[in-house]
Coordinates of C-alpha atoms in Angstrom, one line a residue:
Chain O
X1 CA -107.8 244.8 22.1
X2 CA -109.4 243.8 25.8
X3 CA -108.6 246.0 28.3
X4 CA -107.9 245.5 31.9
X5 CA -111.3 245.5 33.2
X6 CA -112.1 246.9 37.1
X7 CA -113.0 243.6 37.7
X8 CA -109.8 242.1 37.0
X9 CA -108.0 245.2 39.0
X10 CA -110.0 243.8 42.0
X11 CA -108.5 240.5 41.5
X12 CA -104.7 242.1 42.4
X13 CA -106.7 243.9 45.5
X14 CA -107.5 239.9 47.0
X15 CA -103.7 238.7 46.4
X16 CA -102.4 241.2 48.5
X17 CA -103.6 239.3 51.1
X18 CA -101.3 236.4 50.8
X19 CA -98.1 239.1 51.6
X20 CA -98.5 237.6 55.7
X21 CA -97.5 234.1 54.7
X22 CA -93.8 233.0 54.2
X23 CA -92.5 232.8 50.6
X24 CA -93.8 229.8 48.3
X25 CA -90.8 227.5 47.8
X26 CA -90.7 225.6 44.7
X27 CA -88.3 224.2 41.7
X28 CA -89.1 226.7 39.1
X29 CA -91.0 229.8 38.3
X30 CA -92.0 230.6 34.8
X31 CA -92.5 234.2 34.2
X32 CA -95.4 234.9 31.8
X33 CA -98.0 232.3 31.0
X34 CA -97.7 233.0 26.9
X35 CA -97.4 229.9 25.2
X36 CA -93.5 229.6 25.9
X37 CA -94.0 230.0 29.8
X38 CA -97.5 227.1 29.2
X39 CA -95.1 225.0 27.4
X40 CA -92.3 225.4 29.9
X41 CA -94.2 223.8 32.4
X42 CA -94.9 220.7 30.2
X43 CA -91.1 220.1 29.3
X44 CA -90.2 221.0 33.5
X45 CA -93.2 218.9 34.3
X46 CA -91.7 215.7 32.3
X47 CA -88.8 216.1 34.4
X48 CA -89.7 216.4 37.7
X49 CA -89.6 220.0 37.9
X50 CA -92.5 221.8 39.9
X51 CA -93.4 225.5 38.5
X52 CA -95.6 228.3 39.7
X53 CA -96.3 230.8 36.2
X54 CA -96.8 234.2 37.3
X55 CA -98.2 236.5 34.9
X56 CA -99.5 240.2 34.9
X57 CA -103.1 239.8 32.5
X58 CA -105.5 238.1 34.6
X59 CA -105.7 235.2 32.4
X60 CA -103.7 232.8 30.9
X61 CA -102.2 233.3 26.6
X62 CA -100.3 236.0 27.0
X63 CA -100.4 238.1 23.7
X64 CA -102.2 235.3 21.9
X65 CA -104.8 236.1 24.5
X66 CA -104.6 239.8 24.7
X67 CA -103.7 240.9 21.1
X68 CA -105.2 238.4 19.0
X69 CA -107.3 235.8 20.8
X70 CA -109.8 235.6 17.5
X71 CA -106.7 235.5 15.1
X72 CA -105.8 232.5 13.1
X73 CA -102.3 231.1 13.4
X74 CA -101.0 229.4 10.3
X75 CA -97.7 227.6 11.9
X76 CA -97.9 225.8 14.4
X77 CA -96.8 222.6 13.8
X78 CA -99.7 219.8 12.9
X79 CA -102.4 222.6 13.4
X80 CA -102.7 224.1 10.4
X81 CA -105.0 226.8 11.6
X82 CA -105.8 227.7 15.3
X83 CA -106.7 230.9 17.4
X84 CA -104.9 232.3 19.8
X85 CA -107.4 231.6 22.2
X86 CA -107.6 228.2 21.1
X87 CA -103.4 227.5 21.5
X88 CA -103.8 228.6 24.9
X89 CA -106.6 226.3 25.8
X90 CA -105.4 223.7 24.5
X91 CA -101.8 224.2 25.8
X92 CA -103.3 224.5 29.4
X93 CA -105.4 221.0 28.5
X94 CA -101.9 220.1 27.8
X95 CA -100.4 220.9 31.5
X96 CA -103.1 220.0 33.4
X97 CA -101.4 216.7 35.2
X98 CA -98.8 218.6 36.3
X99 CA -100.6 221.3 38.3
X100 CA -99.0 223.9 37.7
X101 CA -100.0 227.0 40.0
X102 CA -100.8 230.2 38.3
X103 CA -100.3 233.9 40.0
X104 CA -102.5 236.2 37.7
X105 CA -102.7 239.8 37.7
X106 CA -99.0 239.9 39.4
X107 CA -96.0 241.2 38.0
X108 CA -92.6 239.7 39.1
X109 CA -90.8 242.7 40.7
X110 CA -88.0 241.9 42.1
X111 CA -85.2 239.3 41.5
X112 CA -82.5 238.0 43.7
X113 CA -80.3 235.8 44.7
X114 CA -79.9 234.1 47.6
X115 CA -76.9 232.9 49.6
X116 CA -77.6 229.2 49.5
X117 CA -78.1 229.5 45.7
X118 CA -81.7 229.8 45.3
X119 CA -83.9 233.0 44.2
X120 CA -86.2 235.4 46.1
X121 CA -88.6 236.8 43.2
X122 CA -91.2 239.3 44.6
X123 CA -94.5 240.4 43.2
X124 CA -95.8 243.8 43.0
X125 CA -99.0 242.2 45.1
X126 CA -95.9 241.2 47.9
X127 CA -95.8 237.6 46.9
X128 CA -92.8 235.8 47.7
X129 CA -91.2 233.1 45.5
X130 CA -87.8 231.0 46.3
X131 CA -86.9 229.2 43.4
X132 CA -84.3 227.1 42.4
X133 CA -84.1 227.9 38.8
X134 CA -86.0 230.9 37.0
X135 CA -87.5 230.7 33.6
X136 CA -88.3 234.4 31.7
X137 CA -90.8 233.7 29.3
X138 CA -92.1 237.7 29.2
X139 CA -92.5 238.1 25.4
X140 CA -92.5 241.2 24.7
X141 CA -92.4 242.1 28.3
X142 CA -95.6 242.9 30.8
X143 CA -98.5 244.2 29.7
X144 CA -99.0 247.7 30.9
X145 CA -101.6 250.8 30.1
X146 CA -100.8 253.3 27.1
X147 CA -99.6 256.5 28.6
X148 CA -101.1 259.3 26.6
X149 CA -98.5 261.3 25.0
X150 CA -99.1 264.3 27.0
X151 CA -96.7 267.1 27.7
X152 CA -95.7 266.4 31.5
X153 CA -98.1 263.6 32.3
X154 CA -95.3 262.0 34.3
X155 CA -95.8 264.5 36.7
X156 CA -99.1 264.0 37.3
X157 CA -99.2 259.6 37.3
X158 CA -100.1 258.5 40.4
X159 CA -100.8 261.4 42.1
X160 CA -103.8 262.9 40.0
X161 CA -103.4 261.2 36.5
X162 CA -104.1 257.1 37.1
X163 CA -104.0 254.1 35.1
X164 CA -106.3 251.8 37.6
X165 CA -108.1 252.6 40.8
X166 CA -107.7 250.2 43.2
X167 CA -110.2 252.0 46.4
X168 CA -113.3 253.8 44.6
X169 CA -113.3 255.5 48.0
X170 CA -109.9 257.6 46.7
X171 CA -111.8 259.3 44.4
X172 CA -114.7 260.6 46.3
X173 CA -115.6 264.2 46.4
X174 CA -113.1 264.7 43.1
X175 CA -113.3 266.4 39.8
X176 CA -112.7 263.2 37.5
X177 CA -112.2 263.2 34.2
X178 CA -112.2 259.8 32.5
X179 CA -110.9 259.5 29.4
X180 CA -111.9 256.4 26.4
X181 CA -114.7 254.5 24.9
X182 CA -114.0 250.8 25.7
X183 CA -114.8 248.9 29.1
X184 CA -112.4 250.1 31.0
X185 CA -113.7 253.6 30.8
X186 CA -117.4 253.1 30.8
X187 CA -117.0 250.7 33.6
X188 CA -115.1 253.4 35.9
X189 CA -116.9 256.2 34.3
X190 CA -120.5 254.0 36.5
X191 CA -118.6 253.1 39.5
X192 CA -117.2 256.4 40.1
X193 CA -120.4 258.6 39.1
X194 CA -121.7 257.6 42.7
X195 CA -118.9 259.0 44.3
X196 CA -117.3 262.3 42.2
X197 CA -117.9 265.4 42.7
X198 CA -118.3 266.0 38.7
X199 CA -117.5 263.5 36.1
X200 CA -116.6 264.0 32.4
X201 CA -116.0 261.2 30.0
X202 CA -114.2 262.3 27.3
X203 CA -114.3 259.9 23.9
X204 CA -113.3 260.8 20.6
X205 CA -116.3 259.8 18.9
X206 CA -120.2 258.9 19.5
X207 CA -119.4 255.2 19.6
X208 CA -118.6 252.8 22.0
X209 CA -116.3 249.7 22.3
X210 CA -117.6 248.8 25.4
X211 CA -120.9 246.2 26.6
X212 CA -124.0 247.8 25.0
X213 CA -125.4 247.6 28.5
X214 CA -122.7 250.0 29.8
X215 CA -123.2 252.3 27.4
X216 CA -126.7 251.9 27.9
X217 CA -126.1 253.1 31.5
X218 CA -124.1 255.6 31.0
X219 CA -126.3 257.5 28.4
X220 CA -128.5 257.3 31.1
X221 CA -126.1 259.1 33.6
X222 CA -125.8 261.8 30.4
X223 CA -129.4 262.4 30.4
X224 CA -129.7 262.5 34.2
X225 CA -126.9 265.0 34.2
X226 CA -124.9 263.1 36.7
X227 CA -122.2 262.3 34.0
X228 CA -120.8 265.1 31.5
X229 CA -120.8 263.2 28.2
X230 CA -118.0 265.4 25.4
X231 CA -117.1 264.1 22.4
X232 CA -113.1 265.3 21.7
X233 CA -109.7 264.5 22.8
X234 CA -107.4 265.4 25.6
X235 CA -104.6 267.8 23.7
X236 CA -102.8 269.2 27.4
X237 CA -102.9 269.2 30.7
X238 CA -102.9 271.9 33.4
X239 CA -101.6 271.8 36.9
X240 CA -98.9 272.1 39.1
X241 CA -96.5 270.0 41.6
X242 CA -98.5 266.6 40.1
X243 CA -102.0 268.4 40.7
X244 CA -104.3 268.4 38.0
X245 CA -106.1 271.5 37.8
X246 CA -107.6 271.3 34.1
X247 CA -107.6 269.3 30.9
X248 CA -107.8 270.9 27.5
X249 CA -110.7 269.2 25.0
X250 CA -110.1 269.5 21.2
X251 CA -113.6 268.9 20.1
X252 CA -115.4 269.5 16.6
X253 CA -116.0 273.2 17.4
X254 CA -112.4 274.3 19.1
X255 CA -110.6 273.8 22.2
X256 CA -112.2 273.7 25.7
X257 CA -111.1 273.2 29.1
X258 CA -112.6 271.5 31.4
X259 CA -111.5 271.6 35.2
X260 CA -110.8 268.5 36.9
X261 CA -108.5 267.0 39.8
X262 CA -108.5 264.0 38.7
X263 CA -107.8 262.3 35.0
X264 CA -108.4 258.3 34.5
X265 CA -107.0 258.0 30.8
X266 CA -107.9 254.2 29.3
X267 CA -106.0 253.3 26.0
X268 CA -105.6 249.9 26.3
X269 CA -102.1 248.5 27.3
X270 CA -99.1 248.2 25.4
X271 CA -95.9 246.2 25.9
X272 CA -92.6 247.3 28.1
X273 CA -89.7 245.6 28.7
X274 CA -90.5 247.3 32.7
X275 CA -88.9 245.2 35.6
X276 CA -86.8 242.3 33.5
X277 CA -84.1 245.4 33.3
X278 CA -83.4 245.8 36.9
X279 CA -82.6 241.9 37.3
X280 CA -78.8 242.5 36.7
X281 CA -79.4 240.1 32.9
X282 CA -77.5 241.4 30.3
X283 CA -79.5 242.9 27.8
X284 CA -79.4 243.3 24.2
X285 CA -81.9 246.2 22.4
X286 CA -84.1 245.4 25.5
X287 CA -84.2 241.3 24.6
X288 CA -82.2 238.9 26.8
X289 CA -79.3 237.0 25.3
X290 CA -79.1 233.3 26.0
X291 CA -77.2 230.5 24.5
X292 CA -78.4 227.8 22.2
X293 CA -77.9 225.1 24.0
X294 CA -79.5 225.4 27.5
X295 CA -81.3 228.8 26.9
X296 CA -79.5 230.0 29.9
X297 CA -78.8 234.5 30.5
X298 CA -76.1 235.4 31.9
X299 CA -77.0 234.5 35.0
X300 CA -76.6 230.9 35.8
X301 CA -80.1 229.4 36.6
X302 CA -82.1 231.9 35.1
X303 CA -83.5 231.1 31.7
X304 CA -85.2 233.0 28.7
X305 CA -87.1 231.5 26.0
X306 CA -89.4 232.6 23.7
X307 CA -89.6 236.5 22.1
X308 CA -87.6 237.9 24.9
X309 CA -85.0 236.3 24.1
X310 CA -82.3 236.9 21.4
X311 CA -79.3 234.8 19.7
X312 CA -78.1 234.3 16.2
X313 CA -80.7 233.4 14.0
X314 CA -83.4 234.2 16.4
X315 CA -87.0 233.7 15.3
X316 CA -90.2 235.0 17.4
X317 CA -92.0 232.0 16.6
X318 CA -94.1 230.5 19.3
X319 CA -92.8 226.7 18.0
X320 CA -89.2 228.3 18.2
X321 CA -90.5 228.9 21.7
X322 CA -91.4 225.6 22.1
X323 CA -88.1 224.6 21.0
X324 CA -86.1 226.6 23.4
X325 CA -88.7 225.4 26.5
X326 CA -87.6 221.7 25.5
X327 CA -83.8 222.5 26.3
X328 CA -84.2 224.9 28.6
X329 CA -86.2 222.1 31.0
X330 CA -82.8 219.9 30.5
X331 CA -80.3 222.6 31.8
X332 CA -83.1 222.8 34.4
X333 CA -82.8 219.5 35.4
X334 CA -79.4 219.8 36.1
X335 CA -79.4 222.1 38.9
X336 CA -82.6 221.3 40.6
X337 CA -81.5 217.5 40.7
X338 CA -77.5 217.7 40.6
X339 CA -77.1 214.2 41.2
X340 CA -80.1 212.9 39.0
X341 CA -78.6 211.3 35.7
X342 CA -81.4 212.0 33.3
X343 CA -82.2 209.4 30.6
X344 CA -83.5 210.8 27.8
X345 CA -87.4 209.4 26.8
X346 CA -90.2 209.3 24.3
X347 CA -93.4 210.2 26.1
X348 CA -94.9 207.5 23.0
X349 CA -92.8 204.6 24.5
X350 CA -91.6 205.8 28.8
X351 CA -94.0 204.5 31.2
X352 CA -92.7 206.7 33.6
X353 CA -93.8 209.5 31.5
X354 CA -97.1 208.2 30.9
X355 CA -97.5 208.2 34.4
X356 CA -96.6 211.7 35.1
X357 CA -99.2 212.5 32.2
X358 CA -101.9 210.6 34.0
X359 CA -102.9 208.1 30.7
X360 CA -101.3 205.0 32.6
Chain L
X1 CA -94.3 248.2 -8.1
X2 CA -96.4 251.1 -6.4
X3 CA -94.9 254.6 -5.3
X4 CA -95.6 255.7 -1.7
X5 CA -94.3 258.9 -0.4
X6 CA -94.6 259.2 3.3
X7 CA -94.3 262.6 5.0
X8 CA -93.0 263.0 8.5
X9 CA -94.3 265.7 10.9
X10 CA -91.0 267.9 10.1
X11 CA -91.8 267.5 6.9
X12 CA -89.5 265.5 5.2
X13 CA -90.7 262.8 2.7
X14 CA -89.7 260.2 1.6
X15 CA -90.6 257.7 -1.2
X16 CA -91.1 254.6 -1.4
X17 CA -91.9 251.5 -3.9
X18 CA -93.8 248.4 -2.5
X19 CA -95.1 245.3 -4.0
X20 CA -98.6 245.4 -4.6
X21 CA -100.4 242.8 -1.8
X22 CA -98.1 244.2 0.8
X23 CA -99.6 246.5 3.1
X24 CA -98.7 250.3 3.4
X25 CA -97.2 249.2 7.2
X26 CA -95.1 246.7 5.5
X27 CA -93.8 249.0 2.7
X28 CA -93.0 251.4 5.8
X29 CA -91.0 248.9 7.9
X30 CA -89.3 247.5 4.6
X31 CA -87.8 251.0 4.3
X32 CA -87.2 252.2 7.6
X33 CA -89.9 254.7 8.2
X34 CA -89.6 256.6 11.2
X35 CA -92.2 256.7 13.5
X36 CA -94.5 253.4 12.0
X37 CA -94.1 251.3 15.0
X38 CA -96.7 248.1 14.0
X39 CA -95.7 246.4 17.6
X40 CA -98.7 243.9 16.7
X41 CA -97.0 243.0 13.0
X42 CA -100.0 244.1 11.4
X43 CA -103.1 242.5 13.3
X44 CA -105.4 245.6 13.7
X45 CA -104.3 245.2 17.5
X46 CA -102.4 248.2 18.5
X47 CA -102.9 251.5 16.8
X48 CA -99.1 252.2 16.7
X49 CA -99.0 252.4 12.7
X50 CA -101.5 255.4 12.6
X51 CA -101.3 257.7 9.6
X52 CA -103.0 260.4 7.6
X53 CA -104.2 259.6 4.7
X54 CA -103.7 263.0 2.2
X55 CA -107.0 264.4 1.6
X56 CA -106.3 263.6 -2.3
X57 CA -105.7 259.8 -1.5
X58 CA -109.1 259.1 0.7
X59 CA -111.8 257.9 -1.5
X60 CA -109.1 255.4 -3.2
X61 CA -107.9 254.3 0.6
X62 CA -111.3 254.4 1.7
X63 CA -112.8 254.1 5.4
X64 CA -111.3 252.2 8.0
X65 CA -113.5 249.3 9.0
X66 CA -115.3 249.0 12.1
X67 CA -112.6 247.0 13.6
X68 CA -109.6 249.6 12.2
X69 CA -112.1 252.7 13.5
X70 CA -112.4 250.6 17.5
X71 CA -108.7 250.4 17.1
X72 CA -108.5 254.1 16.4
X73 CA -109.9 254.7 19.9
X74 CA -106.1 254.0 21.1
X75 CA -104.8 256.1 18.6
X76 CA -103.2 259.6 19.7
X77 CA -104.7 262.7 18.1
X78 CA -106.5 261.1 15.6
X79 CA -107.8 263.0 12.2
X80 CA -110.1 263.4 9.3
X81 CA -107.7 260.7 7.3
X82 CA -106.8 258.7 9.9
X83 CA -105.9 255.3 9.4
X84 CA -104.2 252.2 10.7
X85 CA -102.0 251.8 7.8
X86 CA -101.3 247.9 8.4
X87 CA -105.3 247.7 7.1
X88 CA -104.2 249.5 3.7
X89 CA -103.5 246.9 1.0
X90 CA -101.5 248.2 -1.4
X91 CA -102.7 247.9 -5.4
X92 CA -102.4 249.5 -8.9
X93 CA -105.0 252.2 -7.5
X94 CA -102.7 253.7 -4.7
X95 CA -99.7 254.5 -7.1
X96 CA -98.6 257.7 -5.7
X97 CA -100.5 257.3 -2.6
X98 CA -99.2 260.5 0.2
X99 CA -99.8 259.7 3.8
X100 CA -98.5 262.0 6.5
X101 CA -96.7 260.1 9.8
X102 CA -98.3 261.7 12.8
X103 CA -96.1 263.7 15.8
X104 CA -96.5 260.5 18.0
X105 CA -97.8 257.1 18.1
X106 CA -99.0 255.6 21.3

């Protein structure tokens, strides 16, 4: 699994920026860059239809990029075996000549509609989208980071216990207690050394995910004494009114507990329905039911295709996906060009689609 | 077919029989067992199908692999015994194979 790396936390830091600026206006906006939401853009992009893909990984693939980018895939049509990593590159070979424009690290927040029609999406970096038609393409939802399963960590996110650090400047002067072996964790546990009062990276064994030159670093840090290196893992935490105070250790000889103000847990990120719920869709078991012939929720002009979707029959396959994209771009059509007739074409035999594909 | 009894942290077990070539996640989603989440379907990509092997059962299930152990690291509370049981193939050997369901998964 590849973690959300500090770098790519920065990269949500930049895209703040663009909140001065009015909202983008455009035809569509995919939500998720998967291989649905990739595909979307090719079947909108044959018709006329403009998207901006917002997704909240910092790259494009969705879980074929985050779960399994090294994993074979068996069925997708006339590949008989390719990668996840490969599917996505070659899907955004694929999209190239229509340009789409791609809004990484961003999670689409908030979803409305406005009174001539059109809808306001909002990011969670305070990007503003108006959109004529909206295609959900989230999969298995965003991406977010594993919550420990700690009595009463709630309490403590966001005011003691984080998930990202977006100013190393917050954490000066504290107690910090990071918690992980990948890149995420070694990462923070050198840029925050500088700056904490104490530091304890806690790992539950004497091996590391992460780049050997990391590791490299921070065994360094161990034998300076600057970093506290223990081997064990987090069993409770102690504090009040969202404070940390202390963090118990199981480690190989019994339980210890180790003071701290501040706890950075990294366990890679897991999927959650989050935001699609608050959009008003009706849900089914957390998946979005459409119908089978424009792919359409229940709201009219806002789409689902791929896994978070659901109807009878339903299969999460990424070529059902495809599928679902195709039609989905032809309901499209509809209402961002209400008086376009469409003519139906063969991108073999249309010159018009050639065209748009750039080979003519 | 290959008995499996898995053993859930109140203590109730139950057991199952799985093809041999499935994987002890598979047997575990073909029967319903609580708390065997496999939200990756089985690609050693999300530590949500953790279990304990029974200390009887761990020289037949043998290690995880490097891979299963990196995995691991997103594991909650994990054990002498801990596995990712989508990485346990299932054969004549594990008949009768007892692996305990941990408190939580990720």
């Amino acid at each position: 699994m590849i973690e959300t790396t500090p770098a790519a936390l920065e990269v949500s830091d930049i895209s703040e920026a663009s909140e001065t600026s009015g909202p983008i206006e455009t035809d569509a906006v995919v939500i998720g860059a998967g291989p649905c939401g990739l595909f979307a853009v090719f079947e909108l992009g044959l018709l006329d239809i403009k998207a901006h893909v917002i997704d909240i990984l910092d790259r494009p693939g969705g879980q074929c990029a985050e779960l399994y980018p090294e994993k074979p895939i068996y069925d997708v049509p006339a590949l008989p075996v390719v990668t996840g990593q490969e599917l996505t590159d070659r899907l955004m070979e694929q999209i190239k000549p229509f340009g789409p424009q791609f809004h990484f690290s961003e999670r689409i927040d908030g979803l409305v509609r406005e009174a001539d029609g059109r809808f306001r999406l909002t990011t969670d970096a305070g990007t503003e989208f108006l959109a004529k038609v909206v295609v959900v393409a989230a999969g298995g939802g965003s991406f977010t980071p594993k919550r420990p399963p700690l009595n009463g960590i709630e309490e403590y996110e966001g005011k003691s216990v984080f998930y990202s650090v977006r100013k190393i400047e917050s954490m000066r002067g504290h107690d910090i207690v990071i918690v992980g072996g990948g890149d995420s964790a070694l990462d923070w546990t050198l840029n925050l050394a500088p700056v904490a009062k104490s530091l304890t990276l806690i790992h539950r064994r004497d091996e590391f995910r992460a780049a050997p030159h990391s590791v490299e670093k921070m065994r360094k840090l161990v034998e300076e004494a600057t970093v506290r290196l223990m081997i064990g893992q987090v069993t409770g935490l102690e504090g009040a009114n969202g404070q940390l105070t202390a963090v118990d250790v199981k480690t190989a000889s019994g339980t210890e507990r180790i003071a701290c103000s501040a706890m950075l847990p990294f366990f890679g990120l897991t999927m959650k329905l989050g935001p699609v719920a608050n959009w008003g869709l009706n849900l089914h078991e957390n998946l979005v039911p459409v119908d089978t012939e424009r792919f359409e929720t229940s709201e009219h002009g806002i789409f689902a295709i791929g896994d978070i979707n659901t109807y009878p029959g339903k299969l999460k396959l990424i070529l059902s996906g495809f599928h679902e994209g195709a039609l989905m771009a032809q309901a499209a059509h509809k209402i961002v060009y209400p008086d376009k007739k469409l003519l139906f074409q063969y991108t073999t035999s249309s010159s018009s689609l050639q065209k748009k594909l750039g080979v003519k | 077919m290959t008995k499996i009894t898995f053993i859930q942290p109140d203590g109730e077990s139950q057991t199952v029989e799985a093809e041999n070539g499935l994987t002890v996640m598979e047997a575990a989603k073909l029967n319903d067992i609580a708390g065997i989440e496999a939200e990756c379907g089985g690609a050693c990509a999300c530590a949500t199908c953790h279990v304990y092997v029974d200390e009887a059962w761990r020289d037949k299930t043998g290690k995880a692999a490097d891979m299963e152990e990196d995995m691991l690291d997103f594991a909650f509370d994990v054990r002498e015994g801990s596995r990712l049981c989508c990485q346990i193939k299932i054969t004549d050997a594990l008949d009768g194979l007892v692996v305990r369901v941990p408190a939580k998964q990720f």
